[in-house]
Amino acid sequence: MGSKTYTISELAKEFGVTTRTIRFYEEKGLVQPLRDGQKRLYTPADRVRIKLILRGKRIGMSLQESVDLIDMYDPSRNNTQQLNSLIDKIAVRRDRLLQQKKDIDDMLAGLDEVQALCQTALGKRKKK
Amino acid sequence: MGSKTYTISELAKEFGVTTRTIRFYEEKGLVQPLRDGQKRLYTPADRVRIKLILRGKRIGMSLQESVDLIDMYDPSRNNTQQLNSLIDKIAVRRDRLLQQKKDIDDMLAGLDEVQALCQTALGKRKKK
DNA sequence: AATGACGTTGACGCAAACGTAAACTAATCA
DNA sequence: TGATTAGTTTACGTTTGCGTCAACGTCATT
């Protein structure tokens, strides 16, 4: 029953952030770990939340945006109203994500070109 | 010869940013527009730089990172040393971009799931 | 000549996302 | 038992990326 918990430094180490960062997320209400006396205890669910937040960060989302996104994943107490507006929000997000994907592909293509230039500039001496 | 130039507000409008933003980029040395007396005149090259900077922003790059990336696109005065280190940098960037792409795909998949849930939840009332 | 529209240079303000130092506790290792 | 290690709170500091005046110049109308 006592499913696994994590200490703050375990998670910090796993995700490559400082403990300060994780505490900061708590200050902002992004996670609410349990306590063993003074010490914070993180459940697997907490761990996932942090993971998702950091994933959002990697593509330039603000912490709040990540949280908003995470909240979408839980259409628990939703009336028809809310479900419809949720669908709209999803559409907006999807558009942004697709734009970002395009941006990334463009950049990758650019990098390929430059790399090719570099290699022919170097390769002339090597292979042929 | 006198190839086209743009005013600051033209570019601001085109890219959906304020003129303040573009001046800020100049303060930081990201662009160096010509002058007609006091007024800034942006060349097509300046315009492209700004465009690339904003593209970087969309996927969470800092302004400086965008500039670093743009500088890669110009392997002008490169000796073998620099070409090799450039290739290394490109590899690093590519890895990051691929990770970001994966992050985006994961999020898109998540959104698809949630949307499906929403739609079945709604559809049950509609159809029956 | 006055009214806008557009441009300029400071300079201060501000939110986000932590960094960093101080000062403390609680458990553990030697 | 003293030292080290990991945790805690409080609080001020820092960087980035602009927003927001203020105070002024320059044209083109009206």
CSV table of C-alpha atoms (C1' of nucleotides) in Angstrom, one decimal:
chain,number,residue,atom,x,y,z
A,1,MET,CA,0.0,0.0,0.0
A,2,GLY,CA,2.7,2.5,1.0
A,3,SER,CA,3.5,3.0,-2.6
A,4,LYS,CA,6.9,4.3,-3.4
A,5,THR,CA,7.8,7.8,-2.5
A,6,TYR,CA,10.8,10.0,-3.5
A,7,THR,CA,12.9,12.5,-1.6
A,8,ILE,CA,13.5,15.9,-3.1
A,9,SER,CA,17.1,15.2,-3.9
A,10,GLU,CA,16.2,12.0,-5.6
A,11,LEU,CA,13.9,13.8,-8.0
A,12,ALA,CA,16.3,16.7,-8.4
A,13,LYS,CA,19.0,14.3,-9.4
A,14,GLU,CA,16.8,12.3,-11.7
A,15,PHE,CA,15.6,15.3,-13.6
A,16,GLY,CA,18.8,17.3,-13.5
A,17,VAL,CA,17.4,20.2,-11.6
A,18,THR,CA,18.2,21.7,-8.2
A,19,THR,CA,16.1,21.1,-5.1
A,20,ARG,CA,15.5,24.8,-5.1
A,21,THR,CA,13.7,24.4,-8.4
A,22,ILE,CA,11.4,21.7,-7.0
A,23,ARG,CA,10.6,23.8,-3.9
A,24,PHE,CA,9.9,26.7,-6.2
A,25,TYR,CA,7.4,24.7,-8.0
A,26,GLU,CA,5.7,24.0,-4.7
A,27,GLU,CA,5.7,27.7,-3.8
A,28,LYS,CA,3.8,28.2,-7.0
A,29,GLY,CA,1.4,25.5,-6.2
A,30,LEU,CA,2.5,23.2,-9.0
A,31,VAL,CA,3.0,20.3,-6.8
A,32,GLN,CA,1.9,19.4,-3.2
A,33,PRO,CA,4.1,16.7,-1.8
A,34,LEU,CA,3.3,14.9,1.4
A,35,ARG,CA,5.3,15.5,4.6
A,36,ASP,CA,7.1,13.2,6.9
A,37,GLY,CA,7.6,15.7,9.7
A,38,GLN,CA,9.5,18.4,8.0
A,39,LYS,CA,10.6,16.5,5.0
A,40,ARG,CA,8.8,16.4,1.7
A,41,LEU,CA,7.7,13.1,0.3
A,42,TYR,CA,6.9,12.9,-3.4
A,43,THR,CA,4.5,10.3,-4.7
A,44,PRO,CA,4.8,8.8,-8.2
A,45,ALA,CA,2.0,11.2,-9.3
A,46,ASP,CA,4.0,14.2,-8.1
A,47,ARG,CA,6.9,12.8,-10.0
A,48,VAL,CA,4.9,12.6,-13.2
A,49,ARG,CA,3.7,16.2,-12.7
A,50,ILE,CA,7.2,17.4,-12.4
A,51,LYS,CA,8.3,15.4,-15.4
A,52,LEU,CA,5.5,16.9,-17.5
A,53,ILE,CA,6.3,20.4,-16.3
A,54,LEU,CA,9.9,19.9,-17.4
A,55,ARG,CA,8.9,18.5,-20.7
A,56,GLY,CA,6.9,21.7,-21.2
A,57,LYS,CA,9.8,23.8,-20.3
A,58,ARG,CA,12.0,22.1,-22.9
A,59,ILE,CA,9.7,23.5,-25.7
A,60,GLY,CA,9.4,26.9,-24.2
A,61,MET,CA,6.2,26.7,-22.2
A,62,SER,CA,5.9,28.7,-19.1
A,63,LEU,CA,5.3,26.8,-15.9
A,64,GLN,CA,1.7,28.0,-15.8
A,65,GLU,CA,1.1,26.8,-19.3
A,66,SER,CA,2.4,23.4,-18.5
A,67,VAL,CA,0.1,23.2,-15.5
A,68,ASP,CA,-2.8,24.3,-17.7
A,69,LEU,CA,-1.9,21.6,-20.1
A,70,ILE,CA,-1.7,19.0,-17.3
A,71,ASP,CA,-5.1,20.0,-16.0
A,72,MET,CA,-6.6,19.3,-19.4
A,73,TYR,CA,-5.6,15.7,-19.0
A,74,ASP,CA,-8.2,15.4,-16.3
A,75,PRO,CA,-11.6,16.0,-17.7
A,76,SER,CA,-13.1,14.8,-14.5
A,77,ARG,CA,-15.8,17.1,-13.4
A,78,ASN,CA,-16.8,18.5,-16.7
A,79,ASN,CA,-20.2,19.6,-17.9
A,80,THR,CA,-21.0,20.0,-21.5
A,81,GLN,CA,-20.0,23.6,-21.4
A,82,GLN,CA,-16.6,22.9,-20.1
A,83,LEU,CA,-16.0,20.0,-22.4
A,84,ASN,CA,-16.7,22.1,-25.4
A,85,SER,CA,-14.4,24.9,-24.3
A,86,LEU,CA,-11.8,22.2,-23.5
A,87,ILE,CA,-12.0,21.0,-27.0
A,88,ASP,CA,-11.4,24.5,-28.2
A,89,LYS,CA,-8.4,24.9,-26.0
A,90,ILE,CA,-7.0,21.6,-27.3
A,91,ALA,CA,-7.3,22.9,-30.9
A,92,VAL,CA,-5.4,26.0,-30.0
A,93,ARG,CA,-2.6,24.0,-28.3
A,94,ARG,CA,-2.4,21.6,-31.2
A,95,ASP,CA,-1.9,24.5,-33.6
A,96,ARG,CA,0.9,25.9,-31.6
A,97,LEU,CA,2.5,22.5,-31.3
A,98,LEU,CA,2.3,22.0,-35.0
A,99,GLN,CA,3.8,25.4,-35.7
A,100,GLN,CA,6.6,24.5,-33.3
A,101,LYS,CA,7.2,21.3,-35.0
A,102,LYS,CA,7.5,23.1,-38.3
A,103,ASP,CA,9.9,25.5,-36.8
A,104,ILE,CA,12.0,22.6,-35.6
A,105,ASP,CA,12.0,20.9,-39.0
A,106,ASP,CA,13.1,24.1,-40.6
A,107,MET,CA,15.9,24.4,-38.2
A,108,LEU,CA,16.9,20.8,-38.7
A,109,ALA,CA,17.0,21.3,-42.5
A,110,GLY,CA,19.2,24.4,-42.0
A,111,LEU,CA,21.6,22.5,-39.8
A,112,ASP,CA,21.8,19.7,-42.4
A,113,GLU,CA,22.7,22.2,-45.0
A,114,VAL,CA,25.4,23.8,-42.9
A,115,GLN,CA,26.8,20.4,-41.9
A,116,ALA,CA,27.0,19.4,-45.6
A,117,LEU,CA,28.9,22.5,-46.3
A,118,CYS,CA,31.3,21.9,-43.5
A,119,GLN,CA,31.9,18.3,-44.6
A,120,THR,CA,32.6,19.0,-48.2
A,121,ALA,CA,34.9,21.8,-47.1
A,122,LEU,CA,36.7,19.3,-44.9
A,123,GLY,CA,36.2,16.2,-46.9
A,124,LYS,CA,38.0,17.3,-50.0
A,125,ARG,CA,41.2,16.4,-48.2
A,126,LYS,CA,39.9,13.2,-46.7
A,127,LYS,CA,38.0,10.9,-49.0
A,128,LYS,CA,38.7,11.9,-52.5
B,1,MET,CA,20.4,48.6,-56.4
B,2,GLY,CA,18.7,50.4,-53.6
B,3,SER,CA,17.1,47.2,-52.6
B,4,LYS,CA,14.0,47.4,-50.5
B,5,THR,CA,14.1,48.5,-46.9
B,6,TYR,CA,11.5,48.4,-44.1
B,7,THR,CA,10.5,50.7,-41.4
B,8,ILE,CA,10.4,49.5,-37.8
B,9,SER,CA,6.7,49.6,-37.7
B,10,GLU,CA,6.3,47.6,-40.9
B,11,LEU,CA,8.4,44.8,-39.4
B,12,ALA,CA,6.7,45.1,-36.1
B,13,LYS,CA,3.3,44.7,-37.8
B,14,GLU,CA,4.4,41.9,-40.0
B,15,PHE,CA,5.8,39.9,-37.1
B,16,GLY,CA,3.2,40.8,-34.6
B,17,VAL,CA,5.6,42.4,-32.1
B,18,THR,CA,6.0,45.9,-30.8
B,19,THR,CA,8.6,48.4,-32.0
B,20,ARG,CA,10.0,48.3,-28.5
B,21,THR,CA,10.8,44.6,-29.1
B,22,ILE,CA,12.7,45.3,-32.2
B,23,ARG,CA,14.6,48.2,-30.6
B,24,PHE,CA,15.4,45.9,-27.8
B,25,TYR,CA,16.9,43.5,-30.2
B,26,GLU,CA,19.1,46.3,-31.4
B,27,GLU,CA,20.2,47.2,-27.9
B,28,LYS,CA,21.3,43.7,-27.5
B,29,GLY,CA,23.2,43.8,-30.8
B,30,LEU,CA,21.0,41.2,-32.5
B,31,VAL,CA,20.4,43.5,-35.5
B,32,GLN,CA,22.1,46.7,-36.7
B,33,PRO,CA,19.8,48.5,-39.1
B,34,LEU,CA,20.9,51.4,-41.3
B,35,ARG,CA,19.9,54.9,-40.6
B,36,ASP,CA,18.2,57.6,-42.6
B,37,GLY,CA,19.1,60.4,-40.3
B,38,GLN,CA,17.5,59.3,-37.1
B,39,LYS,CA,15.2,56.7,-38.5
B,40,ARG,CA,16.1,53.0,-38.7
B,41,LEU,CA,16.0,51.3,-42.0
B,42,TYR,CA,15.9,47.5,-42.1
B,43,THR,CA,17.3,45.6,-45.0
B,44,PRO,CA,15.8,42.2,-46.1
B,45,ALA,CA,18.8,40.6,-44.3
B,46,ASP,CA,17.8,42.3,-41.1
B,47,ARG,CA,14.3,41.2,-41.7
B,48,VAL,CA,15.4,37.6,-42.0
B,49,ARG,CA,17.4,37.8,-38.8
B,50,ILE,CA,14.5,39.0,-36.9
B,51,LYS,CA,12.3,36.3,-38.4
B,52,LEU,CA,14.8,33.7,-37.4
B,53,ILE,CA,15.1,35.1,-33.9
B,54,LEU,CA,11.3,34.9,-33.5
B,55,ARG,CA,11.3,31.4,-34.8
B,56,GLY,CA,13.8,30.5,-32.1
B,57,LYS,CA,11.7,32.2,-29.5
B,58,ARG,CA,8.7,30.1,-30.5
B,59,ILE,CA,10.4,26.9,-29.5
B,60,GLY,CA,11.9,28.3,-26.3
B,61,MET,CA,15.3,29.5,-27.3
B,62,SER,CA,16.8,32.5,-25.7
B,63,LEU,CA,17.6,35.4,-27.9
B,64,GLN,CA,21.3,34.7,-27.5
B,65,GLU,CA,20.8,31.1,-28.5
B,66,SER,CA,19.0,32.2,-31.6
B,67,VAL,CA,21.8,34.5,-32.5
B,68,ASP,CA,24.3,31.7,-31.9
B,69,LEU,CA,22.3,29.5,-34.2
B,70,ILE,CA,22.1,32.2,-36.9
B,71,ASP,CA,25.8,32.6,-36.7
B,72,MET,CA,26.3,29.0,-37.5
B,73,TYR,CA,24.6,29.5,-40.8
B,74,ASP,CA,27.6,31.6,-41.9
B,75,PRO,CA,30.7,29.3,-42.0
B,76,SER,CA,32.5,32.1,-43.8
B,77,ARG,CA,36.0,32.5,-42.4
B,78,ASN,CA,36.4,29.0,-41.0
B,79,ASN,CA,39.6,27.0,-40.6
B,80,THR,CA,39.6,23.3,-40.1
B,81,GLN,CA,39.6,23.7,-36.3
B,82,GLN,CA,36.5,25.9,-36.4
B,83,LEU,CA,34.7,23.7,-38.9
B,84,ASN,CA,35.1,20.7,-36.7
B,85,SER,CA,33.9,22.4,-33.6
B,86,LEU,CA,31.0,23.8,-35.7
B,87,ILE,CA,30.1,20.3,-36.7
B,88,ASP,CA,30.1,19.3,-33.0
B,89,LYS,CA,27.8,22.3,-32.1
B,90,ILE,CA,25.5,21.3,-34.9
B,91,ALA,CA,25.3,17.8,-33.4
B,92,VAL,CA,24.4,19.2,-30.0
B,93,ARG,CA,21.7,21.4,-31.5
B,94,ARG,CA,20.2,18.6,-33.5
B,95,ASP,CA,19.9,16.4,-30.5
B,96,ARG,CA,18.1,19.1,-28.6
B,97,LEU,CA,15.8,19.7,-31.5
B,98,LEU,CA,15.0,16.0,-31.9
B,99,GLN,CA,14.2,15.8,-28.2
B,100,GLN,CA,11.9,18.8,-28.5
B,101,LYS,CA,10.2,17.2,-31.5
B,102,LYS,CA,9.7,14.1,-29.4
B,103,ASP,CA,8.2,16.2,-26.6
B,104,ILE,CA,5.8,17.8,-29.0
B,105,ASP,CA,4.7,14.5,-30.5
B,106,ASP,CA,4.1,13.1,-27.0
B,107,MET,CA,2.0,16.1,-26.2
B,108,LEU,CA,0.1,15.9,-29.4
B,109,ALA,CA,-0.7,12.2,-28.6
B,110,GLY,CA,-1.9,13.3,-25.2
B,111,LEU,CA,-4.1,15.9,-26.7
B,112,ASP,CA,-5.6,13.4,-29.1
B,113,GLU,CA,-6.5,11.1,-26.3
B,114,VAL,CA,-8.2,13.8,-24.2
B,115,GLN,CA,-10.0,15.0,-27.2
B,116,ALA,CA,-11.3,11.6,-27.9
B,117,LEU,CA,-12.5,11.3,-24.3
B,118,CYS,CA,-14.3,14.6,-24.6
B,119,GLN,CA,-16.0,13.7,-27.8
B,120,THR,CA,-17.3,10.4,-26.6
B,121,ALA,CA,-18.4,12.0,-23.4
B,122,LEU,CA,-20.3,14.6,-25.5
B,123,GLY,CA,-21.5,12.2,-28.2
B,124,LYS,CA,-23.3,10.0,-25.7
B,125,ARG,CA,-25.8,12.7,-25.1
B,126,LYS,CA,-26.1,13.8,-28.7
B,127,LYS,CA,-26.7,10.5,-30.4
B,128,LYS,CA,-28.8,8.7,-27.9
C,1,DA,C1',-0.1,77.3,-36.8
C,2,DA,C1',-2.0,73.3,-34.8
C,3,DT,C1',-3.1,68.4,-34.9
C,4,DG,C1',-1.8,63.8,-35.7
C,5,DA,C1',1.0,59.9,-37.1
C,6,DC,C1',5.3,58.0,-36.8
C,7,DG,C1',9.9,58.3,-35.3
C,8,DT,C1',13.7,58.9,-31.6
C,9,DT,C1',16.4,58.2,-26.9
C,10,DG,C1',16.6,57.4,-22.1
C,11,DA,C1',15.1,55.5,-17.9
C,12,DC,C1',12.4,53.1,-14.7
C,13,DG,C1',9.3,49.0,-13.9
C,14,DC,C1',8.1,44.2,-13.8
C,15,DA,C1',7.0,39.2,-13.9
C,16,DA,C1',9.2,34.7,-14.5
C,17,DA,C1',12.2,31.3,-12.9
C,18,DC,C1',15.2,30.3,-10.3
C,19,DG,C1',20.3,31.3,-7.6
C,20,DT,C1',22.4,32.0,-3.4
C,21,DA,C1',23.5,32.9,1.3
C,22,DA,C1',22.1,32.6,6.2
C,23,DA,C1',20.7,30.1,9.9
C,24,DC,C1',18.6,26.2,11.6
C,25,DT,C1',17.2,20.9,12.5
C,26,DA,C1',17.6,15.9,12.3
C,27,DA,C1',19.8,11.8,11.2
C,28,DT,C1',24.0,9.2,10.5
C,29,DC,C1',28.9,7.9,10.1
C,30,DA,C1',33.4,7.5,12.1
D,1,DT,C1',30.8,13.0,20.5
D,2,DG,C1',31.9,15.6,16.8
D,3,DA,C1',31.6,16.0,12.0
D,4,DT,C1',29.3,15.3,7.9
D,5,DT,C1',25.2,14.9,5.0
D,6,DA,C1',20.5,15.9,3.7
D,7,DG,C1',16.8,18.5,4.7
D,8,DT,C1',14.3,22.9,6.1
D,9,DT,C1',12.6,28.2,6.0
D,10,DT,C1',13.3,33.0,5.0
D,11,DA,C1',14.7,36.3,2.2
D,12,DC,C1',17.2,39.0,-0.9
D,13,DG,C1',19.6,38.9,-5.6
D,14,DT,C1',19.9,38.1,-10.7
D,15,DT,C1',18.9,37.5,-15.6
D,16,DT,C1',15.8,37.7,-19.5
D,17,DG,C1',12.6,40.1,-22.3
D,18,DC,C1',10.3,43.2,-22.9
D,19,DG,C1',6.2,47.2,-21.1
D,20,DT,C1',5.5,51.8,-20.1
D,21,DC,C1',6.0,56.4,-19.5
D,22,DA,C1',8.4,61.0,-20.5
D,23,DA,C1',10.1,64.3,-23.5
D,24,DC,C1',11.3,65.4,-27.8
D,25,DG,C1',11.9,65.7,-33.3
D,26,DT,C1',9.8,65.5,-38.2
D,27,DC,C1',6.6,65.4,-41.7
D,28,DA,C1',2.0,65.7,-43.8
D,29,DT,C1',-2.5,67.6,-43.5
D,30,DT,C1',-6.0,70.7,-42.3
